[in-house]
């Protein structure tokens, strides 16, 4: 994946709330919570899991959160300094995410017109307060419908490789971001409101919502090399077959069956499915990517989810 060298970046889609103000280095944020390390757990679900005490490691983390100060401030100064052009995105993961957010939102604004309302991504490290409650890095990136913000500790990209064994790469990161913005689109369209929070199982609304988000992410990816930014130039110059293969590899490693078998109890329990199997996540990402048509992402219209 390459970004257009001369394209202007606009970090206004980010609220940088990382303590210490900045671009990430090896801070060694502890990432725990075996079963929670999912991409894009809807926060409503997230808190059910935390509240249910299903994960011993996060109980303590939740306790620590109560001591967090409200009204954390954002400081985009460093991103504004360092993420100016597409060339910066080719050099820095942080700047690449800035570009991803811009491209993804430009795409959805084109698809939905005035119905699309841009929103921001909060960069945090360690833990964060949201309108949906507190969360930690171990929860993975998520979207909070109550404040309509995406939250991510960028160390999740390392976790994907180190803990989940994913190949990783800039396009894998972009897939993760696009998946979270898909939840924002679902929120704007009123789709997630039709799903019972916390319901699980192979044909549950939760799984349908998550697979649709993968499909929406693929639809964006199909158009990523052509969707114009404000200046009329695409921010993303090239997505290769290797990039797509890496995204499919990542999708497989965040499938419910893979996580349960390899990072959870070791037993696959379909009734607990919340995001779909590895195969389903790959299938729906590909459906979006190959068709480039969000209308093909109606995971609610079929019981054949793959
Ligand atoms: Zn999700």
CSV table of C-alpha atoms and ligand atoms in Angstrom, one decimal:
chain,number,residue,atom,x,y,z
A,1,UNK,CA,0.0,0.0,0.0
A,2,UNK,CA,1.3,3.4,-1.0
A,3,UNK,CA,0.0,6.9,-0.3
A,4,UNK,CA,0.1,9.6,-2.9
A,5,UNK,CA,3.4,11.4,-2.1
A,6,UNK,CA,2.2,14.9,-2.7
A,7,UNK,CA,-1.3,14.7,-1.2
A,8,UNK,CA,-2.1,17.0,1.7
A,9,UNK,CA,-3.0,15.3,5.0
A,10,UNK,CA,-5.6,16.7,7.3
A,11,UNK,CA,-5.3,15.4,10.9
A,12,UNK,CA,-8.5,17.1,12.0
A,13,UNK,CA,-10.2,13.7,11.8
A,14,UNK,CA,-8.1,12.7,14.9
A,15,UNK,CA,-8.2,13.7,18.5
A,16,UNK,CA,-4.8,12.8,19.9
A,17,UNK,CA,-5.4,12.0,23.5
A,18,UNK,CA,-2.2,10.0,24.0
A,19,UNK,CA,-0.5,10.9,27.2
A,20,UNK,CA,2.9,12.2,26.7
A,21,UNK,CA,1.5,13.8,23.6
A,22,UNK,CA,2.5,11.8,20.9
A,23,UNK,CA,3.8,9.8,18.2
A,24,UNK,CA,4.2,6.3,19.4
A,25,UNK,CA,7.3,4.6,20.4
A,26,UNK,CA,7.9,1.5,22.3
A,27,UNK,CA,6.0,2.4,25.4
A,28,UNK,CA,5.2,-1.2,26.1
A,29,UNK,CA,1.5,-0.7,26.9
A,30,UNK,CA,0.2,-3.9,28.6
A,31,UNK,CA,-2.3,-5.6,26.4
A,32,UNK,CA,-4.2,-8.3,28.1
A,33,UNK,CA,-7.6,-9.7,28.0
A,34,UNK,CA,-7.5,-12.8,25.8
A,35,UNK,CA,-11.1,-12.9,24.7
A,36,UNK,CA,-11.4,-9.2,24.4
A,37,UNK,CA,-8.7,-8.5,21.9
A,38,UNK,CA,-11.2,-8.2,19.1
A,39,UNK,CA,-11.4,-5.7,16.3
A,40,UNK,CA,-14.3,-3.4,16.7
A,41,UNK,CA,-16.2,-4.9,19.6
A,42,UNK,CA,-19.2,-2.7,19.8
A,43,UNK,CA,-18.8,-1.0,23.1
A,44,UNK,CA,-22.2,-2.1,24.3
A,45,UNK,CA,-21.1,-5.7,23.9
A,46,UNK,CA,-17.7,-4.8,25.3
A,47,UNK,CA,-19.2,-3.7,28.6
A,48,UNK,CA,-21.3,-6.8,28.8
A,49,UNK,CA,-18.2,-8.8,28.6
A,50,UNK,CA,-16.4,-6.7,31.1
A,51,UNK,CA,-19.4,-6.7,33.4
A,52,UNK,CA,-19.9,-10.4,33.2
A,53,UNK,CA,-16.5,-11.0,34.6
A,54,UNK,CA,-15.7,-13.4,31.8
A,55,UNK,CA,-12.2,-12.2,31.8
A,56,UNK,CA,-10.2,-12.1,35.0
A,57,UNK,CA,-7.6,-9.7,33.6
A,58,UNK,CA,-9.9,-6.9,32.7
A,59,UNK,CA,-11.7,-6.8,36.0
A,60,UNK,CA,-8.7,-5.1,37.6
A,61,UNK,CA,-8.3,-2.8,34.6
A,62,UNK,CA,-11.9,-1.7,35.0
A,63,UNK,CA,-11.3,-0.9,38.6
A,64,UNK,CA,-8.4,1.3,37.7
A,65,UNK,CA,-10.5,3.2,35.2
A,66,UNK,CA,-12.7,4.6,37.9
A,67,UNK,CA,-9.8,6.8,39.0
A,68,UNK,CA,-9.4,8.4,35.5
A,69,UNK,CA,-10.0,12.1,35.2
A,70,UNK,CA,-12.9,13.2,33.1
A,71,UNK,CA,-12.5,15.6,30.2
A,72,UNK,CA,-9.2,14.4,28.9
A,73,UNK,CA,-7.9,16.9,26.4
A,74,UNK,CA,-6.6,16.3,22.9
A,75,UNK,CA,-3.4,17.7,21.5
A,76,UNK,CA,-3.0,17.3,17.7
A,77,UNK,CA,0.1,19.5,17.6
A,78,UNK,CA,2.5,16.7,16.9
A,79,UNK,CA,0.3,15.1,14.3
A,80,UNK,CA,-0.1,18.5,12.5
A,81,UNK,CA,3.7,18.9,12.5
A,82,UNK,CA,4.6,15.5,11.3
A,83,UNK,CA,1.7,14.4,9.1
A,84,UNK,CA,1.6,16.9,6.3
A,85,UNK,CA,1.7,14.9,3.1
A,86,UNK,CA,1.2,11.4,1.7
A,87,UNK,CA,5.0,11.0,1.9
A,88,UNK,CA,4.7,11.3,5.6
A,89,UNK,CA,2.0,8.6,5.5
A,90,UNK,CA,4.4,6.3,3.7
A,91,UNK,CA,6.9,6.8,6.5
A,92,UNK,CA,4.8,6.8,9.6
A,93,UNK,CA,2.0,4.5,10.8
A,94,UNK,CA,0.4,7.3,12.7
A,95,UNK,CA,0.3,9.5,9.6
A,96,UNK,CA,-0.9,6.6,7.5
A,97,UNK,CA,-3.9,6.2,9.8
A,98,UNK,CA,-4.6,9.9,9.5
A,99,UNK,CA,-4.7,9.4,5.7
A,100,UNK,CA,-6.9,6.3,6.1
A,101,UNK,CA,-9.5,8.2,8.1
A,102,UNK,CA,-9.6,10.9,5.5
A,103,UNK,CA,-9.9,8.5,2.6
A,104,UNK,CA,-12.6,6.4,4.3
A,105,UNK,CA,-14.7,9.4,5.2
A,106,UNK,CA,-14.3,11.0,1.7
A,107,UNK,CA,-15.6,7.7,0.4
A,108,UNK,CA,-18.7,7.5,2.6
A,109,UNK,CA,-19.4,11.2,2.0
A,110,UNK,CA,-19.5,10.4,-1.7
A,111,UNK,CA,-21.8,7.4,-1.1
A,112,UNK,CA,-24.2,8.9,1.4
A,113,UNK,CA,-24.0,12.6,0.5
A,114,UNK,CA,-25.5,14.8,3.2
A,115,UNK,CA,-26.5,11.7,5.2
A,116,UNK,CA,-22.8,11.1,6.1
A,117,UNK,CA,-21.6,13.1,9.1
A,118,UNK,CA,-17.8,13.0,9.5
A,119,UNK,CA,-16.5,11.9,12.9
A,120,UNK,CA,-13.2,11.7,14.6
A,121,UNK,CA,-10.9,8.9,15.9
A,122,UNK,CA,-9.5,9.2,19.4
A,123,UNK,CA,-5.9,8.0,19.7
A,124,UNK,CA,-5.3,6.9,23.2
A,125,UNK,CA,-2.8,4.8,25.1
A,126,UNK,CA,-3.5,2.5,28.0
A,127,UNK,CA,-7.1,3.5,28.9
A,128,UNK,CA,-9.7,6.0,27.9
A,129,UNK,CA,-13.0,7.5,29.0
A,130,UNK,CA,-15.9,7.5,26.5
A,131,UNK,CA,-19.6,8.3,26.5
A,132,UNK,CA,-20.0,4.5,26.5
A,133,UNK,CA,-17.8,4.2,29.7
A,134,UNK,CA,-14.2,3.4,30.2
A,135,UNK,CA,-12.1,1.1,28.0
A,136,UNK,CA,-8.5,-0.1,27.9
A,137,UNK,CA,-6.2,-1.1,25.1
A,138,UNK,CA,-7.0,-4.7,25.7
A,139,UNK,CA,-10.5,-4.1,24.4
A,140,UNK,CA,-9.1,-3.5,20.9
A,141,UNK,CA,-10.3,-0.6,18.7
A,142,UNK,CA,-14.0,0.2,19.0
A,143,UNK,CA,-16.8,2.6,18.0
A,144,UNK,CA,-19.0,4.2,20.6
A,145,UNK,CA,-22.4,5.0,19.2
A,146,UNK,CA,-23.2,7.4,22.1
A,147,UNK,CA,-20.5,9.9,21.2
A,148,UNK,CA,-20.0,8.7,17.6
A,149,UNK,CA,-16.3,8.4,18.0
A,150,UNK,CA,-13.8,5.7,17.0
A,151,UNK,CA,-11.3,4.8,19.7
A,152,UNK,CA,-7.9,3.1,19.1
A,153,UNK,CA,-4.7,2.5,20.9
A,154,UNK,CA,-2.4,2.2,17.9
A,155,UNK,CA,-0.4,-0.5,19.7
A,156,UNK,CA,-3.3,-2.8,18.6
A,157,UNK,CA,-1.5,-3.1,15.3
A,158,UNK,CA,1.5,-4.6,17.0
A,159,UNK,CA,-0.9,-6.8,19.0
A,160,UNK,CA,-2.4,-8.2,15.8
A,161,UNK,CA,1.0,-9.3,14.7
A,162,UNK,CA,2.5,-10.4,18.0
A,163,UNK,CA,-0.5,-12.0,19.8
A,164,UNK,CA,-2.7,-13.0,16.8
A,165,UNK,CA,0.1,-13.8,14.5
A,166,UNK,CA,-1.1,-11.6,11.7
A,167,UNK,CA,1.3,-10.5,9.0
A,168,UNK,CA,0.2,-6.9,9.4
A,169,UNK,CA,1.0,-4.0,7.3
A,170,UNK,CA,-0.4,-0.6,6.4
A,171,UNK,CA,-3.4,-2.0,4.6
A,172,UNK,CA,-4.3,-4.2,7.5
A,173,UNK,CA,-4.3,-1.1,9.7
A,174,UNK,CA,-6.5,0.6,7.1
A,175,UNK,CA,-8.9,-2.4,7.2
A,176,UNK,CA,-9.2,-2.1,10.9
A,177,UNK,CA,-10.0,1.6,10.7
A,178,UNK,CA,-12.4,1.1,7.8
A,179,UNK,CA,-14.2,-1.5,9.9
A,180,UNK,CA,-14.7,0.9,12.7
A,181,UNK,CA,-15.9,3.7,10.5
A,182,UNK,CA,-18.4,1.1,9.0
A,183,UNK,CA,-19.9,1.0,12.5
A,184,UNK,CA,-20.3,4.8,12.3
A,185,UNK,CA,-22.1,4.4,9.0
A,186,UNK,CA,-24.3,1.7,10.5
A,187,UNK,CA,-25.1,4.1,13.3
A,188,UNK,CA,-26.0,6.9,10.9
A,189,UNK,CA,-28.2,4.6,8.9
A,190,UNK,CA,-29.9,3.3,12.0
A,191,UNK,CA,-28.8,-0.3,11.4
A,192,UNK,CA,-27.1,-1.0,14.7
A,193,UNK,CA,-30.2,0.2,16.5
A,194,UNK,CA,-32.1,-2.7,15.1
A,195,UNK,CA,-29.7,-5.2,16.8
A,196,UNK,CA,-30.1,-6.5,20.3
A,197,UNK,CA,-27.0,-5.5,22.2
A,198,UNK,CA,-25.0,-8.4,23.4
A,199,UNK,CA,-26.9,-11.0,21.4
A,200,UNK,CA,-24.5,-13.7,20.2
A,201,UNK,CA,-24.6,-16.8,18.0
A,202,UNK,CA,-23.9,-17.6,14.4
A,203,UNK,CA,-27.0,-15.9,13.0
A,204,UNK,CA,-27.2,-13.1,15.7
A,205,UNK,CA,-27.7,-9.5,14.8
A,206,UNK,CA,-24.3,-8.9,16.3
A,207,UNK,CA,-22.6,-11.2,13.9
A,208,UNK,CA,-24.5,-9.7,11.0
A,209,UNK,CA,-23.5,-6.2,12.0
A,210,UNK,CA,-19.8,-7.2,12.3
A,211,UNK,CA,-19.8,-9.0,8.9
A,212,UNK,CA,-21.5,-6.1,7.3
A,213,UNK,CA,-18.8,-3.8,8.7
A,214,UNK,CA,-16.1,-6.0,7.1
A,215,UNK,CA,-18.0,-5.8,3.8
A,216,UNK,CA,-18.3,-2.0,4.1
A,217,UNK,CA,-14.5,-1.9,4.8
A,218,UNK,CA,-14.0,-3.9,1.6
A,219,UNK,CA,-16.2,-1.6,-0.4
A,220,UNK,CA,-14.1,1.4,0.7
A,221,UNK,CA,-10.9,-0.5,-0.2
A,222,UNK,CA,-12.3,-1.1,-3.7
A,223,UNK,CA,-12.5,2.6,-4.2
A,224,UNK,CA,-9.6,3.7,-2.2
A,225,UNK,CA,-7.3,4.4,-5.1
A,226,UNK,CA,-9.8,6.6,-6.8
A,227,UNK,CA,-11.8,8.4,-4.1
A,228,UNK,CA,-10.8,12.1,-4.3
A,229,UNK,CA,-9.8,14.1,-1.3
A,230,UNK,CA,-10.7,17.8,-0.9
A,231,UNK,CA,-8.1,18.8,-3.6
A,232,UNK,CA,-9.5,16.2,-6.0
A,233,UNK,CA,-6.5,13.8,-5.7
A,234,UNK,CA,-6.7,10.3,-4.3
A,235,UNK,CA,-4.8,10.0,-1.0
A,236,UNK,CA,-4.0,6.3,-1.7
A,237,UNK,CA,-1.9,5.6,-4.7
A,238,UNK,CA,-1.8,1.8,-4.7
A,239,UNK,CA,-3.2,-1.3,-3.0
A,240,UNK,CA,-1.6,-4.5,-4.1
A,241,UNK,CA,-2.7,-8.1,-4.1
A,242,UNK,CA,-0.2,-8.7,-1.3
A,243,UNK,CA,-2.1,-6.0,0.7
A,244,UNK,CA,-5.4,-7.7,0.1
A,245,UNK,CA,-3.9,-11.1,1.1
A,246,UNK,CA,-2.7,-9.6,4.3
A,247,UNK,CA,-6.1,-8.1,5.1
A,248,UNK,CA,-7.6,-11.6,4.5
A,249,UNK,CA,-5.0,-13.1,6.8
A,250,UNK,CA,-5.9,-10.5,9.5
A,251,UNK,CA,-9.6,-11.2,9.0
A,252,UNK,CA,-9.0,-14.9,9.6
A,253,UNK,CA,-7.1,-14.2,12.8
A,254,UNK,CA,-9.9,-12.1,14.3
A,255,UNK,CA,-12.6,-14.7,13.4
A,256,UNK,CA,-14.5,-16.0,16.4
A,257,UNK,CA,-13.5,-19.6,15.8
A,258,UNK,CA,-9.8,-18.8,15.4
A,259,UNK,CA,-9.8,-16.6,18.6
A,260,UNK,CA,-11.7,-19.2,20.6
A,261,UNK,CA,-9.5,-22.0,19.5
A,262,UNK,CA,-6.2,-20.2,19.7
A,263,UNK,CA,-6.4,-17.4,22.1
A,264,UNK,CA,-9.4,-18.3,24.3
A,265,UNK,CA,-10.6,-21.4,25.9
A,266,UNK,CA,-9.4,-23.7,23.2
A,267,UNK,CA,-13.0,-24.8,22.4
A,268,UNK,CA,-15.1,-23.4,19.7
A,269,UNK,CA,-18.5,-22.3,21.1
A,270,UNK,CA,-20.8,-21.1,18.3
A,271,UNK,CA,-23.3,-19.7,20.7
A,272,UNK,CA,-20.7,-17.1,21.8
A,273,UNK,CA,-20.0,-15.9,18.3
A,274,UNK,CA,-20.1,-12.1,18.0
A,275,UNK,CA,-18.1,-11.3,14.9
A,276,UNK,CA,-18.4,-14.4,12.6
A,277,UNK,CA,-15.9,-17.1,11.7
A,278,UNK,CA,-12.6,-16.5,10.0
A,279,UNK,CA,-14.0,-17.8,6.8
A,280,UNK,CA,-17.1,-15.5,7.0
A,281,UNK,CA,-15.0,-12.4,7.8
A,282,UNK,CA,-12.8,-13.1,4.8
A,283,UNK,CA,-15.9,-13.7,2.6
A,284,UNK,CA,-17.6,-10.5,3.5
A,285,UNK,CA,-14.5,-8.4,3.2
A,286,UNK,CA,-14.0,-9.8,-0.2
A,287,UNK,CA,-17.6,-9.3,-1.2
A,288,UNK,CA,-17.2,-5.6,-0.5
A,289,UNK,CA,-13.8,-5.5,-2.1
A,290,UNK,CA,-14.7,-7.3,-5.3
A,291,UNK,CA,-18.1,-5.5,-5.9
A,292,UNK,CA,-17.2,-2.1,-4.4
A,293,UNK,CA,-20.9,-1.9,-3.7
A,294,UNK,CA,-22.2,-1.4,-0.1
A,295,UNK,CA,-25.6,-2.6,-1.3
A,296,UNK,CA,-24.0,-6.1,-1.6
A,297,UNK,CA,-23.3,-6.0,2.1
A,298,UNK,CA,-26.8,-6.8,3.3
A,299,UNK,CA,-25.9,-9.5,5.8
A,300,UNK,CA,-29.3,-9.1,7.3
A,301,UNK,CA,-31.1,-10.3,4.2
A,302,UNK,CA,-29.6,-13.8,4.1
A,303,UNK,CA,-29.0,-16.7,6.5
A,304,UNK,CA,-26.2,-17.9,4.3
A,305,UNK,CA,-23.5,-15.9,5.9
A,306,UNK,CA,-20.8,-18.2,4.5
B,1,LIG,ZN1,-16.8,-4.3,14.7
